[in-house]
Amino acid sequence: MKVEFEQAKEILRQNFNIKASKIVPIEVAVGEILADDILAIKNLPAFDNSALDGYAVIYDNKEDGYELIDSIFAGEKKQLSISGNQCVKIMTGALFPKGADTVIRLEDAIIKDGKIYANEKLKKGEAHRFCGEEIKAGELLIEANTKLTAAHIMLLASQGISHISILNKPSIAIFSSGDELKEPWQSADDFEIYNANAYGIGALLKEKGLNFSYKGIIKDKLQDTIEALRNAQNFDVIFCSGGASKGEADYMKDALIKLGYKELFEHINIRPGGPCKAFAKDKKIVFILPGNPMAAFLCAMLLALPLISGTPLQIQTGKICENIKFKQGRSNIVFCNINENGEISVTDGNKFGSGMITPIIKSNAIYLSQPHESELLKDSLIKILKIS
């Protein structure tokens, strides 16, 4: 079955499931994917407090100076109150006195004739942090499927949350196939090629914090292919590059059908990357990627990685700086670079072959055309996918 790129993504979503979760302490959760929504337990801040060391006062009475009546430190639970021209010496994080609305910084306070005065820079409400001004109890704190950063961990700790539920990472196996392949540490003659694809795909997975097992090169024999894939059936995801075309020695489809897998699609209407297949069994996915390095790399990056990592590629809007034409009736990948001003330049006039690697290195973004499009006009605003 030949499908459009967006169709392929939807078919894969319907046939893959790695939503099982586990409970972990927050100190090991950075970089993980949150399994469930988390609601705020406490207001943040939990009570009105001071953002700095100083004197808590009523702003409107600043002209007459303030009489110091007490002091309060962070951690003290006494509830003070002031009126008129009274003030309280207050430390950062301390409970705000009732009636006060502003804090004079210690270093800005003017002490004269036993009273405390504010300088002309003081603004009403300065350093007064209100209960719940950042987050209110019961509000959504962090949404499910969020990739947790260091800041998220700090936020969880501020709520007294010590353990959370994260999604299990899928188990992943990587193969390559082809009698012509040699590993990078082996010697290759003029008619053999080095196995670049497995290492590029593995590096993509590592960038997303995903682990994998490299299972080596499958020779072009049907029984070898069946045995290799049978031994990897316990993995949630299998990648194999090569064996995606219709050549006589491409045994991947036959092997997977014999093992009980269902073909999801056999071709994607995209350039490069058309001869990409996917199979499924028990909500586990096998990707048979093209043998050409660029095509294999892009299919893994655009199609497989967002599905199994739970994190889509970053989308950015920019203005293209030149006219570019491409073939209508399919999705076309356009290599490009977007600068800090949002200006998009096309890499090498968008001239490349699917066996190349350097256009990927030269680019920090790609544009993926819709099948109905045949060109982009200079100064058009377009959405691109950041790849580096």
mmCIF file with all atom_site columns, C-alpha atoms in Angstrom, residues 50 52-59 61-62 65-66 86-91 96 101-111 115-123 125-128:
data_model
loop_
_atom_site.group_PDB
_atom_site.id
_atom_site.type_symbol
_atom_site.label_atom_id
_atom_site.label_alt_id
_atom_site.label_comp_id
_atom_site.label_asym_id
_atom_site.label_entity_id
_atom_site.label_seq_id
_atom_site.pdbx_PDB_ins_code
_atom_site.Cartn_x
_atom_site.Cartn_y
_atom_site.Cartn_z
_atom_site.occupancy
_atom_site.B_iso_or_equiv
_atom_site.pdbx_formal_charge
_atom_site.auth_seq_id
_atom_site.auth_comp_id
_atom_site.auth_asym_id
_atom_site.auth_atom_id
_atom_site.pdbx_PDB_model_num
ATOM 1  C CA . SER A 1 50  ? 8.678  39.167 50.744 1.00 0.00 ? 50  SER A CA 1
ATOM 2  C CA . LEU A 1 52  ? 13.812 40.597 49.457 1.00 0.00 ? 52  LEU A CA 1
ATOM 3  C CA . ASP A 1 53  ? 15.197 41.821 52.771 1.00 0.00 ? 53  ASP A CA 1
ATOM 4  C CA . GLY A 1 54  ? 13.738 45.136 53.850 1.00 0.00 ? 54  GLY A CA 1
ATOM 5  C CA . TYR A 1 55  ? 10.874 46.863 55.637 1.00 0.00 ? 55  TYR A CA 1
ATOM 6  C CA . ALA A 1 56  ? 7.217  45.982 55.019 1.00 0.00 ? 56  ALA A CA 1
ATOM 7  C CA . VAL A 1 57  ? 5.182  49.188 54.844 1.00 0.00 ? 57  VAL A CA 1
ATOM 8  C CA . ILE A 1 58  ? 1.961  50.798 53.616 1.00 0.00 ? 58  ILE A CA 1
ATOM 9  C CA . TYR A 1 59  ? 3.065  52.627 50.488 1.00 0.00 ? 59  TYR A CA 1
ATOM 10 C CA . ASN A 1 61  ? 2.031  56.674 54.022 1.00 0.00 ? 61  ASN A CA 1
ATOM 11 C CA . LYS A 1 62  ? 5.628  56.957 52.831 1.00 0.00 ? 62  LYS A CA 1
ATOM 12 C CA . GLY A 1 65  ? 8.194  57.982 57.536 1.00 0.00 ? 65  GLY A CA 1
ATOM 13 C CA . TYR A 1 66  ? 7.637  54.700 59.337 1.00 0.00 ? 66  TYR A CA 1
ATOM 14 C CA . GLN A 1 86  ? 4.073  51.343 61.216 1.00 0.00 ? 86  GLN A CA 1
ATOM 15 C CA . CYS A 1 87  ? 6.557  48.973 59.537 1.00 0.00 ? 87  CYS A CA 1
ATOM 16 C CA . VAL A 1 88  ? 8.097  45.557 60.120 1.00 0.00 ? 88  VAL A CA 1
ATOM 17 C CA . LYS A 1 89  ? 11.634 44.505 59.310 1.00 0.00 ? 89  LYS A CA 1
ATOM 18 C CA . ILE A 1 90  ? 11.209 41.485 57.030 1.00 0.00 ? 90  ILE A CA 1
ATOM 19 C CA . MET A 1 91  ? 13.599 38.925 55.553 1.00 0.00 ? 91  MET A CA 1
ATOM 20 C CA . PHE A 1 96  ? 3.990  39.227 54.882 1.00 0.00 ? 96  PHE A CA 1
ATOM 21 C CA . ASP A 1 101 ? 1.643  46.238 50.582 1.00 0.00 ? 101 ASP A CA 1
ATOM 22 C CA . THR A 1 102 ? 5.248  47.187 49.782 1.00 0.00 ? 102 THR A CA 1
ATOM 23 C CA . VAL A 1 103 ? 8.831  46.468 50.882 1.00 0.00 ? 103 VAL A CA 1
ATOM 24 C CA . ILE A 1 104 ? 11.573 49.081 51.145 1.00 0.00 ? 104 ILE A CA 1
ATOM 25 C CA . ARG A 1 105 ? 14.913 47.429 50.392 1.00 0.00 ? 105 ARG A CA 1
ATOM 26 C CA . LEU A 1 106 ? 17.308 47.435 53.333 1.00 0.00 ? 106 LEU A CA 1
ATOM 27 C CA . GLU A 1 107 ? 19.936 49.196 51.252 1.00 0.00 ? 107 GLU A CA 1
ATOM 28 C CA . ASP A 1 108 ? 17.454 51.832 50.044 1.00 0.00 ? 108 ASP A CA 1
ATOM 29 C CA . ALA A 1 109 ? 16.015 52.675 53.460 1.00 0.00 ? 109 ALA A CA 1
ATOM 30 C CA . ILE A 1 110 ? 16.755 56.134 54.867 1.00 0.00 ? 110 ILE A CA 1
ATOM 31 C CA . ILE A 1 111 ? 16.881 56.206 58.671 1.00 0.00 ? 111 ILE A CA 1
ATOM 32 C CA . LYS A 1 115 ? 12.079 56.740 61.585 1.00 0.00 ? 115 LYS A CA 1
ATOM 33 C CA . ILE A 1 116 ? 12.498 54.846 58.333 1.00 0.00 ? 116 ILE A CA 1
ATOM 34 C CA . TYR A 1 117 ? 11.910 56.636 55.043 1.00 0.00 ? 117 TYR A CA 1
ATOM 35 C CA . ALA A 1 118 ? 11.736 55.387 51.450 1.00 0.00 ? 118 ALA A CA 1
ATOM 36 C CA . ASN A 1 119 ? 13.691 56.974 48.618 1.00 0.00 ? 119 ASN A CA 1
ATOM 37 C CA . GLU A 1 120 ? 11.993 58.298 45.506 1.00 0.00 ? 120 GLU A CA 1
ATOM 38 C CA . LYS A 1 121 ? 12.547 55.021 43.555 1.00 0.00 ? 121 LYS A CA 1
ATOM 39 C CA . LEU A 1 122 ? 10.085 53.011 45.655 1.00 0.00 ? 122 LEU A CA 1
ATOM 40 C CA . LYS A 1 123 ? 7.097  51.613 43.733 1.00 0.00 ? 123 LYS A CA 1
ATOM 41 C CA . GLY A 1 125 ? 3.709  46.678 45.618 1.00 0.00 ? 125 GLY A CA 1
ATOM 42 C CA . GLU A 1 126 ? 7.473  46.215 45.305 1.00 0.00 ? 126 GLU A CA 1
ATOM 43 C CA . ALA A 1 127 ? 8.734  42.831 46.573 1.00 0.00 ? 127 ALA A CA 1
ATOM 44 C CA . HIS A 1 128 ? 5.244  41.750 47.708 1.00 0.00 ? 128 HIS A CA 1
#
